[in-house]
Short mmCIF file of C-alpha atoms in Angstrom, two decimals:
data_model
loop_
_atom_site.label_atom_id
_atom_site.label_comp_id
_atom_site.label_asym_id
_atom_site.label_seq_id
_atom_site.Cartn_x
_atom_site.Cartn_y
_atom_site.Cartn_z
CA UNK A 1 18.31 -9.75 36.16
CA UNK A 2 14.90 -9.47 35.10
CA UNK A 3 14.19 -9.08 31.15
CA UNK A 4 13.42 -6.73 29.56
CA UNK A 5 10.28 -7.22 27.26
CA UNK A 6 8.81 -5.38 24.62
CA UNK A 7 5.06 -3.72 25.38
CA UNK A 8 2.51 -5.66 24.92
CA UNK A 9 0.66 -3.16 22.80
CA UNK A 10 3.23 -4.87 19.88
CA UNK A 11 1.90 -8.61 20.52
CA UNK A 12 -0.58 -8.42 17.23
CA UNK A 13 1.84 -6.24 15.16
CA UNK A 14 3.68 -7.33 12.94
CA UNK A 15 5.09 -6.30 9.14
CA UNK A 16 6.29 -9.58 7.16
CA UNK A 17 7.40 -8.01 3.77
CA UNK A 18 10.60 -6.78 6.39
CA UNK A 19 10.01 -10.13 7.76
CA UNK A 20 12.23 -13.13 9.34
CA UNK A 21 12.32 -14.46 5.93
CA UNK A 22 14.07 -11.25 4.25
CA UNK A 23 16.43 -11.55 6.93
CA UNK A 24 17.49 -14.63 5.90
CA UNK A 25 18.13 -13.44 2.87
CA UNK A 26 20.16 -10.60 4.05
CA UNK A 27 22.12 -13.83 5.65
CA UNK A 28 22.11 -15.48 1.89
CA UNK A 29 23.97 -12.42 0.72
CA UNK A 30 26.50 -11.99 2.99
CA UNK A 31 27.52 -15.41 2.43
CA UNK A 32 27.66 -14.87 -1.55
CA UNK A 33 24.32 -15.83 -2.88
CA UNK A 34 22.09 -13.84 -5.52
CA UNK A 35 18.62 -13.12 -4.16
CA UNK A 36 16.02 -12.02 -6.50
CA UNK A 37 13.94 -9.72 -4.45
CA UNK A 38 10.61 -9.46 -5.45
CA UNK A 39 9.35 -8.33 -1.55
CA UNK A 40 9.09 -4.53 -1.38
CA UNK A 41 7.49 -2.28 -4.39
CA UNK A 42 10.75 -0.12 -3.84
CA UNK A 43 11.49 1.46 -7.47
CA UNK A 44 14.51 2.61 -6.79
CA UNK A 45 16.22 -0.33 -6.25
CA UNK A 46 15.23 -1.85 -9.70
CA UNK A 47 16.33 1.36 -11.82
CA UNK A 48 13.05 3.64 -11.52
CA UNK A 49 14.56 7.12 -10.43
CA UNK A 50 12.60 10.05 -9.23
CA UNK A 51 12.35 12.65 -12.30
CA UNK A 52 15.42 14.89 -12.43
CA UNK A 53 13.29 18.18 -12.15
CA UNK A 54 11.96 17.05 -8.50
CA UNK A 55 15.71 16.42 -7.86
CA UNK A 56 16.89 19.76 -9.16
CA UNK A 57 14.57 21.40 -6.92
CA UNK A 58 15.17 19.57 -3.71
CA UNK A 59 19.33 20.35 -4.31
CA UNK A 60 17.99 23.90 -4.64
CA UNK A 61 15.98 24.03 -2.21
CA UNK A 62 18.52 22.85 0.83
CA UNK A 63 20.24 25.83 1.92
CA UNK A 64 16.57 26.68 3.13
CA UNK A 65 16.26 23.96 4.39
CA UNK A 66 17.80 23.77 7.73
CA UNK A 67 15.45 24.98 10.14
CA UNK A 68 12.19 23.29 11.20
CA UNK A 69 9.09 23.77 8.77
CA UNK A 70 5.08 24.75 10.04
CA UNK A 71 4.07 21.32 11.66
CA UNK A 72 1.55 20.28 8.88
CA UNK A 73 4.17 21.33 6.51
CA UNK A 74 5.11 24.05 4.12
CA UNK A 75 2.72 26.10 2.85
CA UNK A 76 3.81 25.76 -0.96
CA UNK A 77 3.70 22.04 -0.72
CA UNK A 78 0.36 22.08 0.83
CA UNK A 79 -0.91 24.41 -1.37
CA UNK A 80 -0.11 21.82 -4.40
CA UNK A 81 -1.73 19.59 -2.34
CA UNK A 82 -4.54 21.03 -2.64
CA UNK A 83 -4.93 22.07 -5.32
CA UNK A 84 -4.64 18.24 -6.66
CA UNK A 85 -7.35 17.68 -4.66
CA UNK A 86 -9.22 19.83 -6.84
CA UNK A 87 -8.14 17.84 -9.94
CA UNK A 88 -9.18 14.46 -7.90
CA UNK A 89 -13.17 16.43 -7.41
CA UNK A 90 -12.64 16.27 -3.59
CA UNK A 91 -14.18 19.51 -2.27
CA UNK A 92 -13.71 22.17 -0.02
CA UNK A 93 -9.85 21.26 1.03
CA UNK A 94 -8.35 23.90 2.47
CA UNK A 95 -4.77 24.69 2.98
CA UNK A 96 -5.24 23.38 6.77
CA UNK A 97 -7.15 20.75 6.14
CA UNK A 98 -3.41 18.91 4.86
CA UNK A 99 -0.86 17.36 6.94
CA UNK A 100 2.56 16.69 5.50
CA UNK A 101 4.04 13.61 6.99
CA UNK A 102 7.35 11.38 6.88
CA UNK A 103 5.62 9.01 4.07
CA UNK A 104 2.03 8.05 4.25
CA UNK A 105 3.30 5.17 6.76
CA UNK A 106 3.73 7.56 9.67
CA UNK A 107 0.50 9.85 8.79
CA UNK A 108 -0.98 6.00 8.94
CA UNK A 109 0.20 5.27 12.47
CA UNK A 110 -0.85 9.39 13.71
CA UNK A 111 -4.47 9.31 12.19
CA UNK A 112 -5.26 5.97 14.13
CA UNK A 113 -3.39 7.29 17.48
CA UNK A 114 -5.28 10.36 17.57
CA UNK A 115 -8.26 8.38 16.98
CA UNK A 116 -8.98 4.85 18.87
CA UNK A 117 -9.29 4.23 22.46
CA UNK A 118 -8.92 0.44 23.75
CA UNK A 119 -12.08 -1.34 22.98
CA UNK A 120 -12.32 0.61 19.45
CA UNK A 121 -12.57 -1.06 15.97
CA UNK A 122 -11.66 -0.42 12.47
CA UNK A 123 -12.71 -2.20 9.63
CA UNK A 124 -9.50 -3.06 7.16
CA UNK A 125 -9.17 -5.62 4.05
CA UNK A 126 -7.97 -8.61 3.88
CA UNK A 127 -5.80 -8.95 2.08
CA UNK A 128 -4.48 -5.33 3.28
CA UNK A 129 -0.96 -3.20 3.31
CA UNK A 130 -0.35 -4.46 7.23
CA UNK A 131 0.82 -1.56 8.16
CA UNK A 132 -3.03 -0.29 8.67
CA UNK A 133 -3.45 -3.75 10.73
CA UNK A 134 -0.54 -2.60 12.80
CA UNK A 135 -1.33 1.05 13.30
CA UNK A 136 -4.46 0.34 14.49
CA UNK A 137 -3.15 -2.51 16.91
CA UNK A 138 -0.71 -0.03 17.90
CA UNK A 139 -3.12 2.69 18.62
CA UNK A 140 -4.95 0.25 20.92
CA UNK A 141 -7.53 -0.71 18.77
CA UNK A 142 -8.81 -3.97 17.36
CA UNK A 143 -8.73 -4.32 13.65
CA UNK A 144 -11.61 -6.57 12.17
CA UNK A 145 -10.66 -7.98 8.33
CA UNK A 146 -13.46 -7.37 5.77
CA UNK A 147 -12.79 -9.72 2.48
CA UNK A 148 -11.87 -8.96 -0.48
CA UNK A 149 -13.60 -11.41 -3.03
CA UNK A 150 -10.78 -12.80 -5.43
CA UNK A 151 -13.65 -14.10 -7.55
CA UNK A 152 -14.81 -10.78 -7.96
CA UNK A 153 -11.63 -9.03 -9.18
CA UNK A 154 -10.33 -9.23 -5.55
CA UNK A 155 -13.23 -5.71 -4.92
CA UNK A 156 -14.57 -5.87 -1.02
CA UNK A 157 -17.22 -7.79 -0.29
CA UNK A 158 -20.06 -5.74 1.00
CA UNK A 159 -22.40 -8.29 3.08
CA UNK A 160 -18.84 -9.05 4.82
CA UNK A 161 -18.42 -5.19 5.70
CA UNK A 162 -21.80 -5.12 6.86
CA UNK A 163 -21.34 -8.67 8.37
CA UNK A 164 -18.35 -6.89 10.58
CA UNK A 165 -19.56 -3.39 11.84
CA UNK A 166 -20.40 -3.19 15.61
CA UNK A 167 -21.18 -0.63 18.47
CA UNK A 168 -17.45 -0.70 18.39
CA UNK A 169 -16.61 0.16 14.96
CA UNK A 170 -15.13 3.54 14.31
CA UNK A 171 -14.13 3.62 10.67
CA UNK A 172 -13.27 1.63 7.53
CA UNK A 173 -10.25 1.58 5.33
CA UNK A 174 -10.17 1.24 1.62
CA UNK A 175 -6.61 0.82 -0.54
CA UNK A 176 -7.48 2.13 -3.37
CA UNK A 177 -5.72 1.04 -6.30
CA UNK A 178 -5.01 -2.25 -4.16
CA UNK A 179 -1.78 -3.22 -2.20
CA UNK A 180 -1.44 -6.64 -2.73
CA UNK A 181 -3.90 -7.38 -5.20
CA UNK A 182 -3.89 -4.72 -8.27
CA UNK A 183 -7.58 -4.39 -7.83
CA UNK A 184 -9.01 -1.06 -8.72
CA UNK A 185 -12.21 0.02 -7.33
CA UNK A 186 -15.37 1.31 -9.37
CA UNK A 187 -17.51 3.79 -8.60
CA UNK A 188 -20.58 1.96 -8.01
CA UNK A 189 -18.73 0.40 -5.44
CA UNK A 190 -17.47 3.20 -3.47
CA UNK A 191 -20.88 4.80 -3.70
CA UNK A 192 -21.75 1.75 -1.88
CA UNK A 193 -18.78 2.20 0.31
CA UNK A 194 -20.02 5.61 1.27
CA UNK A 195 -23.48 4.20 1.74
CA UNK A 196 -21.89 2.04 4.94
CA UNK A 197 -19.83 4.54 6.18
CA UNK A 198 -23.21 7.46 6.22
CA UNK A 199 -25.49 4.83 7.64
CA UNK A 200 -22.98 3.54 10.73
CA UNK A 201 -21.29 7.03 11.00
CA UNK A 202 -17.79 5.57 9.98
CA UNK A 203 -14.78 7.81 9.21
CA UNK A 204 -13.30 6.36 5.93
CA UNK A 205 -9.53 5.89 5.76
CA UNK A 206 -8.51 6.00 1.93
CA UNK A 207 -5.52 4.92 1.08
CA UNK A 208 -4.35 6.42 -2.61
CA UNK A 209 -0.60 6.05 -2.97
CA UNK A 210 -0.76 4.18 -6.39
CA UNK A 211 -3.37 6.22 -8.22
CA UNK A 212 -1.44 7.33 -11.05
CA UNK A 213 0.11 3.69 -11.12
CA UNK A 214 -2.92 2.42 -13.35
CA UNK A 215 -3.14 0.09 -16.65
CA UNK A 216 -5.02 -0.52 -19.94
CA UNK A 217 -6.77 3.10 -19.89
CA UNK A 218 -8.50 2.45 -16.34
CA UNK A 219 -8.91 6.28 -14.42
CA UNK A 220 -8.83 6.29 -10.72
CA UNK A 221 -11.77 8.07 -8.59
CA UNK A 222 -11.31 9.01 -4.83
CA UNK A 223 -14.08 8.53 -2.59
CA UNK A 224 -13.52 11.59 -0.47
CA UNK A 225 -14.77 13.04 -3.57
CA UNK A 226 -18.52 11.25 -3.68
CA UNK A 227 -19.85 12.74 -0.91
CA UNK A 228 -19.78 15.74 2.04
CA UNK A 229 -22.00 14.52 4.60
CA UNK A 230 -18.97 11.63 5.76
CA UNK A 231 -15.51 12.42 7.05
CA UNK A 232 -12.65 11.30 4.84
CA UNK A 233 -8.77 10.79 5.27
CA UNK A 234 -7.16 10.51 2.02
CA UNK A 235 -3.71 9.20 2.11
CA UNK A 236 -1.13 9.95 -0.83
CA UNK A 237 2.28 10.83 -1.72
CA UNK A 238 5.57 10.75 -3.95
CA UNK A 239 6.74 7.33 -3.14
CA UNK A 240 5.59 5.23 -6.06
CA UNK A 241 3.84 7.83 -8.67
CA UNK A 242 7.15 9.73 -8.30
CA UNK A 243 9.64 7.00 -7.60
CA UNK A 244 10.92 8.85 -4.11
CA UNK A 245 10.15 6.37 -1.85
CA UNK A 246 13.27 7.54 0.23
CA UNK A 247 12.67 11.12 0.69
CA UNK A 248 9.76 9.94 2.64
CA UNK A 249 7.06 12.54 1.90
CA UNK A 250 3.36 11.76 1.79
CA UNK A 251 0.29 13.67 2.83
CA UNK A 252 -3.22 13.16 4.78
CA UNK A 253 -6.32 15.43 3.69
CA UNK A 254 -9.37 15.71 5.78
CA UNK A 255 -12.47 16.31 3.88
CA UNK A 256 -15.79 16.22 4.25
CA UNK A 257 -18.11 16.41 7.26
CA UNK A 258 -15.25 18.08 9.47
CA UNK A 259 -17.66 19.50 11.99
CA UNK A 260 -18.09 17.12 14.28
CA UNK A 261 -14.44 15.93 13.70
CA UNK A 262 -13.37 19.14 15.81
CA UNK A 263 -12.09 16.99 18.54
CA UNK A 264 -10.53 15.01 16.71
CA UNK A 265 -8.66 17.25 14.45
CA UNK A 266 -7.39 18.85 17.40
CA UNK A 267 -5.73 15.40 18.15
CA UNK A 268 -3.94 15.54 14.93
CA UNK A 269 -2.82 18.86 15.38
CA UNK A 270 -1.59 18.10 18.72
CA UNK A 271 0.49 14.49 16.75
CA UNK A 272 1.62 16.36 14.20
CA UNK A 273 2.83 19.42 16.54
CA UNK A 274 5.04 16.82 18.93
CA UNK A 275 7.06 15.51 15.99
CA UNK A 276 8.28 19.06 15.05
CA UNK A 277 7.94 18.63 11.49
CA UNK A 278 8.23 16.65 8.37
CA UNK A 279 11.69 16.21 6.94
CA UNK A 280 11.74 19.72 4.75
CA UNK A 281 14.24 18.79 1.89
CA UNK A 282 11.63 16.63 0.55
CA UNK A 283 8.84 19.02 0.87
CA UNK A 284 10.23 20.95 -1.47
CA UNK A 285 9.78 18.10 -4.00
CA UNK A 286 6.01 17.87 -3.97
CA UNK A 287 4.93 21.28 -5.60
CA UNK A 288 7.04 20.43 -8.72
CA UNK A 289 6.65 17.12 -8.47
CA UNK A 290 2.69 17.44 -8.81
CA UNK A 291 2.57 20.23 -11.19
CA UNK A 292 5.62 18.83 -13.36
CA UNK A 293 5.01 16.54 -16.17
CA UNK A 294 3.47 13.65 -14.74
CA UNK A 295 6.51 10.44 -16.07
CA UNK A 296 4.88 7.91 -14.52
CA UNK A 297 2.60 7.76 -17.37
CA UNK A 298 5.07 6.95 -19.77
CA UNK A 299 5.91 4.25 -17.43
CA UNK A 300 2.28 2.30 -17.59
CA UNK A 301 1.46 3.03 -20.72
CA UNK A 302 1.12 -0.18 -23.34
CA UNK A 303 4.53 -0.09 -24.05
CA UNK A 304 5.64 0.97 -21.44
CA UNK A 305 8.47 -0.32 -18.51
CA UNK A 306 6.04 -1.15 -15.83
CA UNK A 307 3.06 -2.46 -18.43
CA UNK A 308 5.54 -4.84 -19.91
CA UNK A 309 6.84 -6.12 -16.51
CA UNK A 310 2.98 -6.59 -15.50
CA UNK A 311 2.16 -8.60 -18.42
CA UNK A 312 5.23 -11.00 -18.32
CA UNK A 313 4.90 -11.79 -14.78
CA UNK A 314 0.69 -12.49 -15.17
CA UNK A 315 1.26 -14.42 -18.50
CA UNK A 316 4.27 -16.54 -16.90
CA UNK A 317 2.65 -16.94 -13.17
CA UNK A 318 -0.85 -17.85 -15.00
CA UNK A 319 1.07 -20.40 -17.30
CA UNK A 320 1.96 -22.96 -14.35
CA UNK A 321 -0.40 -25.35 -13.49
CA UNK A 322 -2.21 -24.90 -10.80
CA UNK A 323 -1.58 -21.07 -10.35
CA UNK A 324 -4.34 -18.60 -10.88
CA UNK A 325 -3.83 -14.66 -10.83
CA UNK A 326 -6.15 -11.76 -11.42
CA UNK A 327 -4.40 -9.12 -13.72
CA UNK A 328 -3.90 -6.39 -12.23
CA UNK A 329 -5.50 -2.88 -13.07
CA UNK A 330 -3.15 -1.16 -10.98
CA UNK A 331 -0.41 -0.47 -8.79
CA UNK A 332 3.24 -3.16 -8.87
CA UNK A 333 1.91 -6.33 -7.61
CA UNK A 334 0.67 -9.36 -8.05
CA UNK A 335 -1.10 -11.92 -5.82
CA UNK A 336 -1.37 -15.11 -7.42
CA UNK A 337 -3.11 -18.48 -5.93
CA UNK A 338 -2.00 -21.47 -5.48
CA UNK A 339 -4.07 -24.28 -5.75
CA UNK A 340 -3.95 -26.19 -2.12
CA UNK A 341 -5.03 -29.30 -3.73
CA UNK A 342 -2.13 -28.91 -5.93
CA UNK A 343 0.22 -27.07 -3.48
CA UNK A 344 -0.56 -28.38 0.27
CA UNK A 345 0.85 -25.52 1.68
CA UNK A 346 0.27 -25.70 5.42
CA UNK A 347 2.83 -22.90 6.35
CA UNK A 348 3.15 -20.33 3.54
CA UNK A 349 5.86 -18.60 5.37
CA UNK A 350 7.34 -22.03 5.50
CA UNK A 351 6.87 -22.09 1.79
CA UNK A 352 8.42 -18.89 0.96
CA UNK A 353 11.62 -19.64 2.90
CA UNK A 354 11.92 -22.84 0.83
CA UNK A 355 11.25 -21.18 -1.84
CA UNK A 356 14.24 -18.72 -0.67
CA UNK A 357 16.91 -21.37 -0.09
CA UNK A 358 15.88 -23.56 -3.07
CA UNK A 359 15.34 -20.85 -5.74
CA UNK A 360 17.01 -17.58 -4.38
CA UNK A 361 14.03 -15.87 -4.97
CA UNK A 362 12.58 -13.34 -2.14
CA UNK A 363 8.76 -13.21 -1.79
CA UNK A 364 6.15 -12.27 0.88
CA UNK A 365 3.57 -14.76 2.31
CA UNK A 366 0.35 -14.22 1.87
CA UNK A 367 -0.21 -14.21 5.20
CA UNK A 368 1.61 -11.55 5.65
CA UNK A 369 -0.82 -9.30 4.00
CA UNK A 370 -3.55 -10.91 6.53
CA UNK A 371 -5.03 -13.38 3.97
CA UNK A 372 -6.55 -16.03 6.25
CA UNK A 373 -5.28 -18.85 4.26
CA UNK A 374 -2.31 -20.33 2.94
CA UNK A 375 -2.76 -20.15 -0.15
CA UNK A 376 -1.40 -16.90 -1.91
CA UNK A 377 1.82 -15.10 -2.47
CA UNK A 378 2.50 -11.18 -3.07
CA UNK A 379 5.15 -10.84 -6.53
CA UNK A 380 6.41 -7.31 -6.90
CA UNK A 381 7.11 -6.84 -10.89
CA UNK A 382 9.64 -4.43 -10.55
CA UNK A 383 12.81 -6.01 -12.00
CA UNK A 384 13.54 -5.52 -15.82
CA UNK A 385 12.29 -8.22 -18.01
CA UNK A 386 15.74 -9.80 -18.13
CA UNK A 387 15.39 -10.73 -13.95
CA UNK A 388 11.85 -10.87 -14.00
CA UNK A 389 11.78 -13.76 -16.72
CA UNK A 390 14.79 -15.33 -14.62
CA UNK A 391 12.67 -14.85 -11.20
CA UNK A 392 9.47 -16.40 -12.95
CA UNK A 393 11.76 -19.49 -14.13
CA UNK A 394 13.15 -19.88 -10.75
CA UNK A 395 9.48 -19.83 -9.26
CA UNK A 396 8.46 -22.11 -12.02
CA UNK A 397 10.83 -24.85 -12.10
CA UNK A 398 10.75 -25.00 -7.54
CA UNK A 399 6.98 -25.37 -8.31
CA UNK A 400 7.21 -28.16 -10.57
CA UNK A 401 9.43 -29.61 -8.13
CA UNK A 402 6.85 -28.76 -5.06
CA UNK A 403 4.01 -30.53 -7.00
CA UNK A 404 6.23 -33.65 -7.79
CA UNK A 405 7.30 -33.77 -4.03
CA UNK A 406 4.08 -33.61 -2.36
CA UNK A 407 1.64 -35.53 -5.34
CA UNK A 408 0.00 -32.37 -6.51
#
């Protein structure tokens, strides 16, 4: 018989934090070992529950429930919606201008499918959340990586953007507080952002979903809401401000310069209308959930959960020789550097399976995240301080151990 292959549009995707690695440690398990999994920014799993009134009012809410909801979503959800786009200074949303999605992850993959055509290009960081590399390989496009300069506080490096944009080039995404590095973004910056984007006629793709995750007093702005005259997608949702990462609701605004998007929109109507709906249950948590008192900033505040985490893992990474990490303004990761002429690290997915079978400690490769070298690592800080100062021994002691091995 002949085999049966997968499509070929899925030869440069690829999503390493669910990786061949964490399925070895799945393997680990079931044969009695204790992973420490520091891999996915999943709160749940490490005791962060989703406030009890967003609960209450998704119970409440399921007898009406049942039946399929508007395709962009329900109207009271949207409505919230906008209106925290109001709070956020991104103007002249409208009710219609929202789509309601199944997390931000499959608004991700419907934005770029209504958009690129084979041939197309979209600008996206590197490091980056690789689900954006994916979507747009998916879609049929080529993404191009921009850098982000770690020497700068991991913010994008401008002459590489520039550097990168072609005939080709359709938009740019931003994450915004950063997925894997922590990095927030200042304004100057993303006035410079929007400079690119007016100049080249990009759309800009901003990813938001940790914007209430911030430290140390920093604010977050959105770019959608620095200018009119360029069209913005702004990505957000209740998984990790809200600790619902499993009801899988997140949202897409258009904003902007919509008016010669018309085409285009009418793609995204056309997406959203063939997947009947988002799941409603969860819609029903977003109203409350955004005009409910706002938790998660009990949770970053100096003393609190996720501040504490943040600081123990940076002060215990930063204390082994040869590591260097940027402290993170924002968001539940880390993304530390090794030294290569301290750690010759050829293969860092290699180096994070040893590190697996060695330590019992779960991470995600660098590489992974589309870094072009070998040289990083992403560390959720999720656990409590009990397991994260266990995890950061673990890591510790299989470093020492890595540096007397190979001379470092």
């Amino acid at each position: 018989m002949q085999p049966v292959l997968k499509s070929a549009k899925l030869a440069n995707v690829c999503y390493d934090i669910r990786g061949p690695v964490m399925a070895r440690a799945s393997q680990m398990e079931e044969e009695g070992h204790h992973i420490i999994k520091l891999n996915i920014g999943n709160p749940a799993a490490f005791g962060f529950e989703a406030p009890d009134e967003i609960v209450r009012d998704v119970i409440h809410n399921l007898p009406n429930a049942c039946g399929y909801a508007e395709s962009k979503g329900l109207f009271a959800a949207r409505k919230a919606i906008m209106h925290y786009t109001q709070e956020k200074q991104i103007r002249a949303v409208q009710v219609g201008d929202i789509y309601v999605g199944n997390g931000v992850s499959e608004l991700i993959v419907m934005t770029m499918g209504a958009l690129l055509d084979s041939g197309d290009e979209v600008l996206v960081p590197a490091p980056d959340y690789p689900l954006w590399t994916a979507a747009v390989s998916l879609a049929g496009g080529t993404p191009c990586h921009y850098l982000c300069d770690e020497g700068a506080g991991w913010l994008p490096d401008l002459d590489d953007i520039r550097a990168k944009i072609t005939p080709a080039t359709r938009a740019i995404v931003i994450i915004n507080p950063n997925n894997p590095t922590g990095a927030l973004y200042p304004v100057d910056l993303l006035l410079e952002i929007v400079e690119i984007a007016r100049t080249h006629q990009l759309i800009v793709y901003a990813d938001e979903i940790y914007d209430k995750v911030l430290y140390d007093g920093a604010t977050h702005t959105s770019i959608a809401s620095l200018a009119d005259d360029v069209l913005f997608v702004t990505f957000n949702g209740l998984s990790k401000n809200y600790r619902a990462c499993g009801y899988r609701a997140g949202w897409a605004i258009v904003s902007g310069e919509k008016r010669h998007a018309r085409d285009y929109i009418e793609g995204l109507d056309i997406l959203s209308s063939m997947r009947l709906c988002a799941n409603v249950p969860a819609q029903y948590a977003i109203q409350t959930a955004l005009g409910g008192y706002q938790s998660i900033d009990d949770l970053v505040a100096p003393h609190g959960r996720l501040c504490k985490q943040r600081d123990l893992a940076w002060e215990m990474l930063s204390a082994i020789p040869g590591v260097t990490c940027h402290r993170p303004q924002a968001a539940l990761y880390l993304f530390p550097r090794l030294d290569p002429k301290v750690y010759p690290i050829l293969n860092d997915q290699q180096f994070i399976l040893e590190l697996l079978l060695e330590a019992k400690v779960l991470l995600v490769q660098g590489s992974g995240f589309n870094w072009p070298h070998p040289d990083h690592l992403r560390v959720v800080f999720l656990p409590n301080t009990d397991d994260l100062q266990e995890a950061m021994g673990r890591i510790t002691r299989f470093l020492e151990g890595y540096r007397k091995r190979h001379g470092g």
